[in-house]
């Protein structure tokens, strides 16, 4: 008879959350108890496995002089020890829970410290870690304190009896992989290390072990009720409200409520016999009522973003200034909500949300997405052996963050499938904190949640959900529950590369249906690490650039700001789409209608102005007296009489703006919150069909027509008024596919970038069928444009004329041949001009790029930029830089010479120093060489939309560029 003996799992592989840590408590930024930061330079040693070294390094007197040094907070892979790994869904190790590979990089950290001379006698002390990835074992002065997992959560150890006045040895062993890694598959870089602060905190006798601020608001009476429970008990004072209470007692007084629009905070002090802490109290009540999520009695509309913590040099070690910069940028771009994907953020971030005013979905440090690839086999959230670890993570989040008024929802985690562990978390949270609602997207039955949440639901489905007519759930009881819940898109509008498109259509649905309470764009920032090319240019790297054998490329770069936090065109578009003030033309001529789209604030904080512009030049401006409208109210106001000064026939516009009347914590006075343009006169007609000034004449192998010289055999324009045309104008249908063009692999039917390339649109051929001249002054060039290996094409006819003023006009007609199975990427002309023409000016949409479904933020005006600044530096190069609705454009050299181009109808204008083919081939921005001898222009009659199919829905039907017959024209003038 034999028996099998099972060796206990090592601590980094067992399913427990750890051992030896104290119960979680609130993060307290301001206390009179002594604290010592242990941040700084630590000694560091990296081992290839978890067991390569013993624990001798933790003993006092250990000689670590041969070790390296590393900053804490920090990640060792960003300081020369190993490399980051990026995966979206797939685990970068074999899936065998709870086991991890033997190849388990392990970082030993050492810090020797002295206590300050004024460190108090008596009491206890705790050693606090705010964040360590992914598992840590801790010693102080040779005594083991314990172990912990839960990378983005705080852990504390009691250490009072171990401290010495000097020479204290703190030793921390950190494993990159642990059983906890199975719970942290969060579409992010895997970045091991001690990446948040380490502190030593004195805990005097009678100091606070816990406190819970309950501050509700009754919108019917205007009163707030305050009760603060604490252990041990003490007293609460709120001088501004005249309150002096014992903890556990309630008081109800008139207050100004806290909202994301009006973030009113009251300074309070909680004092026990051993400690006094400063608090900021915000009164607000969150409920689901009448099928709506309400705060302080009113429905709220989330204009939100998802936010991973990231710094392009420091990874998840994000400093306070960077956190504030993020939130200030969000507020300046009309964003009012943050989902902390997919873990609780640094605790200071939530304090800034309280101060500046943003709604927060605080998400637990939990995602098991990689099990979805395996049909959720062995998913930890449905395995009771993992439930203690799940509950530990929920408790640490709630207890740390429960006193922040900005937090209105607790999220159980992200993309974990379903299971008993999630239900246990929801039950615990609901019991501990019934004052907030519970969110989780992964179970569409909403069995454990208070809101119905989805990711990337397409527009048509959002419309059905808004009407509560979405497809039924299999369980009638759960279906009825779900239909009664408010709806949010916890992720939508995937902001990867050029995009996202379709934002305005989503916003109209959110505003049309009360149930649709907005959403959170994925996501805030591109997670590219900064590098410097050999020529000195900075750029950013992504998945695969560190030699990972398994990675998901640039899918980690999907944000509204670039890694250096420069706003992308997507953020500029989002700001315009989610404006909290709607400005539009009224029914009466010369009038404007203004609607307050805020949820709580009136318009008294805004000043309104008007500007009257002719051909892009302002010829008059003034103030517009708008009353302090309450939320949801509208007013129609008469605009003044147009000021004199516009030339006869000039195109004129009113621009109305809403600006901050006084400085806020997040912007200066005069910051633009909302704007709109109203046409005063219709755009003038273009110059199609100009009268011919002379007939084309043949001169050997050339044809001369006015200022134009053409190749007699091909009809190609070679010069304009003596200006060389380095590449003649000809039809162009290819663009360097965007991330959204290429689409997601699980949505193959409309991955247009892949389909275009398979069809060969990136290598079309141009055949000249005829070059004809007529006495009436027309040069006609007939061509066929088609890709190889297929029988579809585009019959393209170019008709050139010239006038007596020295202008050369081109009318283009395009007729599809055969059955086109896809929309076109673009339709227009491409040509090249000398590189010296490096300055662009145009009248049309600007100042930034725009496409059919990303055009809301484009203002009609007169704009000027160097060609080098017309490009958008997406982390992975792709189609970009088109300016929309251009009436005319000109390119000039420093001496003013150049070319002017007018279009009929208005066109898209793009200018760059590399070809589309070079842009298409580039993997990073330094791959693009700006020293070419040509500026390439695209003059497009049409562009295909953008969409967000890199993860979300594709291009809406109305924004697709279908292959149909088209006519358009351009007029070229030589500038001297």
Coordinates of N, CA, C and O in Angstrom, one line a residue, residues 25-29 35 39 73 127-133 148 150-156 194-199 201 309 344-348 365 400-401:
X25 N -7.0 49.6 6.3 CA -7.6 50.8 6.9 C -7.5 51.9 5.9 O -6.9 51.8 4.8
X26 N -8.2 53.0 6.2 CA -8.2 54.1 5.2 C -6.9 54.7 5.0 O -6.0 54.7 5.9
X27 N -6.7 55.2 3.7 CA -5.5 56.0 3.5 C -5.7 57.4 4.1 O -6.7 58.0 3.8
X28 N -4.7 57.8 4.8 CA -4.9 59.1 5.6 C -3.7 60.0 5.2 O -2.6 59.8 5.7
X29 N -4.0 60.9 4.3 CA -2.8 61.8 3.8 C -2.3 62.8 4.8 O -1.2 63.2 4.8
X35 N 5.7 60.1 10.6 CA 5.9 59.3 9.4 C 7.3 59.4 8.9 O 7.9 60.5 9.0
X39 N 11.2 55.9 0.7 CA 11.5 56.0 -0.7 C 13.0 56.4 -0.9 O 13.6 56.9 0.0
X73 N 10.0 54.4 -5.3 CA 9.2 53.6 -6.2 C 9.9 53.4 -7.5 O 10.5 54.3 -8.1
X127 N 4.7 49.3 9.1 CA 5.4 49.4 7.8 C 4.4 49.3 6.7 O 3.7 48.3 6.6
X128 N 4.3 50.3 5.8 CA 3.2 50.3 4.8 C 3.8 50.3 3.4 O 4.6 51.1 3.1
X129 N 3.3 49.4 2.6 CA 3.6 49.3 1.2 C 2.3 49.7 0.4 O 1.3 49.0 0.6
X130 N 2.4 50.7 -0.5 CA 1.2 51.1 -1.2 C 1.0 50.2 -2.5 O -0.1 50.1 -3.0
X131 N 2.1 49.6 -3.0 CA 1.9 48.8 -4.2 C 3.2 48.1 -4.6 O 4.3 48.7 -4.7
X132 N 3.1 46.8 -4.7 CA 4.3 45.9 -5.1 C 3.8 44.9 -6.1 O 2.8 44.2 -5.8
X133 N 4.4 44.7 -7.2 CA 4.0 43.7 -8.2 C 5.1 42.6 -8.2 O 6.3 42.9 -8.4
X148 N 2.7 39.0 1.0 CA 1.5 39.5 0.5 C 1.4 39.5 -1.0 O 2.5 39.5 -1.7
X150 N -1.5 41.0 -4.4 CA -2.5 42.1 -4.6 C -1.7 43.4 -4.9 O -1.5 44.3 -4.1
X151 N -1.2 43.5 -6.1 CA -0.2 44.4 -6.5 C -0.6 45.9 -6.3 O 0.3 46.7 -5.9
X152 N -1.8 46.2 -6.6 CA -2.2 47.6 -6.6 C -3.0 48.0 -5.3 O -3.8 48.8 -5.3
X153 N -2.6 47.3 -4.2 CA -3.4 47.5 -3.0 C -2.3 47.7 -1.8 O -1.2 47.1 -1.9
X154 N -2.7 48.4 -0.8 CA -1.8 48.6 0.3 C -1.7 47.4 1.3 O -2.7 46.6 1.4
X155 N -0.6 47.2 1.9 CA -0.4 46.2 2.9 C 0.5 46.7 4.0 O 1.5 47.5 3.7
X156 N 0.1 46.4 5.2 CA 0.9 46.9 6.4 C 1.3 45.8 7.3 O 0.6 44.8 7.5
X194 N 8.7 47.4 -6.6 CA 8.0 48.2 -5.6 C 7.8 49.5 -6.2 O 8.6 50.4 -6.3
X195 N 6.5 49.7 -6.7 CA 6.3 50.8 -7.6 C 5.5 52.0 -7.0 O 5.2 53.0 -7.6
X196 N 5.1 51.8 -5.7 CA 4.5 52.9 -5.0 C 5.2 53.0 -3.7 O 6.2 52.3 -3.4
X197 N 4.9 54.0 -2.9 CA 5.6 54.4 -1.7 C 5.7 53.3 -0.6 O 4.9 52.5 -0.5
X198 N 6.8 53.4 0.1 CA 7.0 52.6 1.3 C 7.2 53.6 2.5 O 8.0 54.5 2.4
X199 N 6.4 53.5 3.5 CA 6.5 54.4 4.6 C 6.5 53.6 6.0 O 5.9 52.5 6.1
X201 N 5.1 54.3 9.7 CA 4.2 55.2 10.4 C 4.0 54.9 11.8 O 3.8 53.7 12.2
X309 N -2.7 53.6 -14.9 CA -1.6 54.4 -14.4 C -0.4 54.2 -15.3 O 0.0 53.1 -15.5
X344 N -7.5 49.7 -8.2 CA -7.5 51.0 -7.6 C -6.2 51.8 -7.9 O -5.1 51.3 -7.9
X345 N -6.4 53.1 -8.1 CA -5.2 53.9 -8.5 C -4.4 54.2 -7.2 O -4.8 53.9 -6.1
X346 N -3.3 54.9 -7.4 CA -2.6 55.5 -6.2 C -3.6 56.3 -5.4 O -4.5 57.0 -5.9
X347 N -3.6 56.1 -4.1 CA -4.7 56.8 -3.3 C -4.7 58.3 -3.4 O -5.8 58.9 -3.3
X348 N -3.6 58.9 -3.7 CA -3.6 60.4 -3.9 C -4.5 60.8 -5.1 O -5.0 61.9 -5.1
X365 N -8.6 45.3 -8.0 CA -7.4 44.8 -8.6 C -7.7 43.3 -9.0 O -7.1 42.4 -8.4
X400 N -9.7 51.2 2.0 CA -8.7 52.3 1.7 C -9.4 53.5 1.2 O -9.1 54.6 1.5
X401 N -10.5 53.3 0.3 CA -11.0 54.4 -0.5 C -12.4 54.8 -0.1 O -13.0 55.7 -0.8

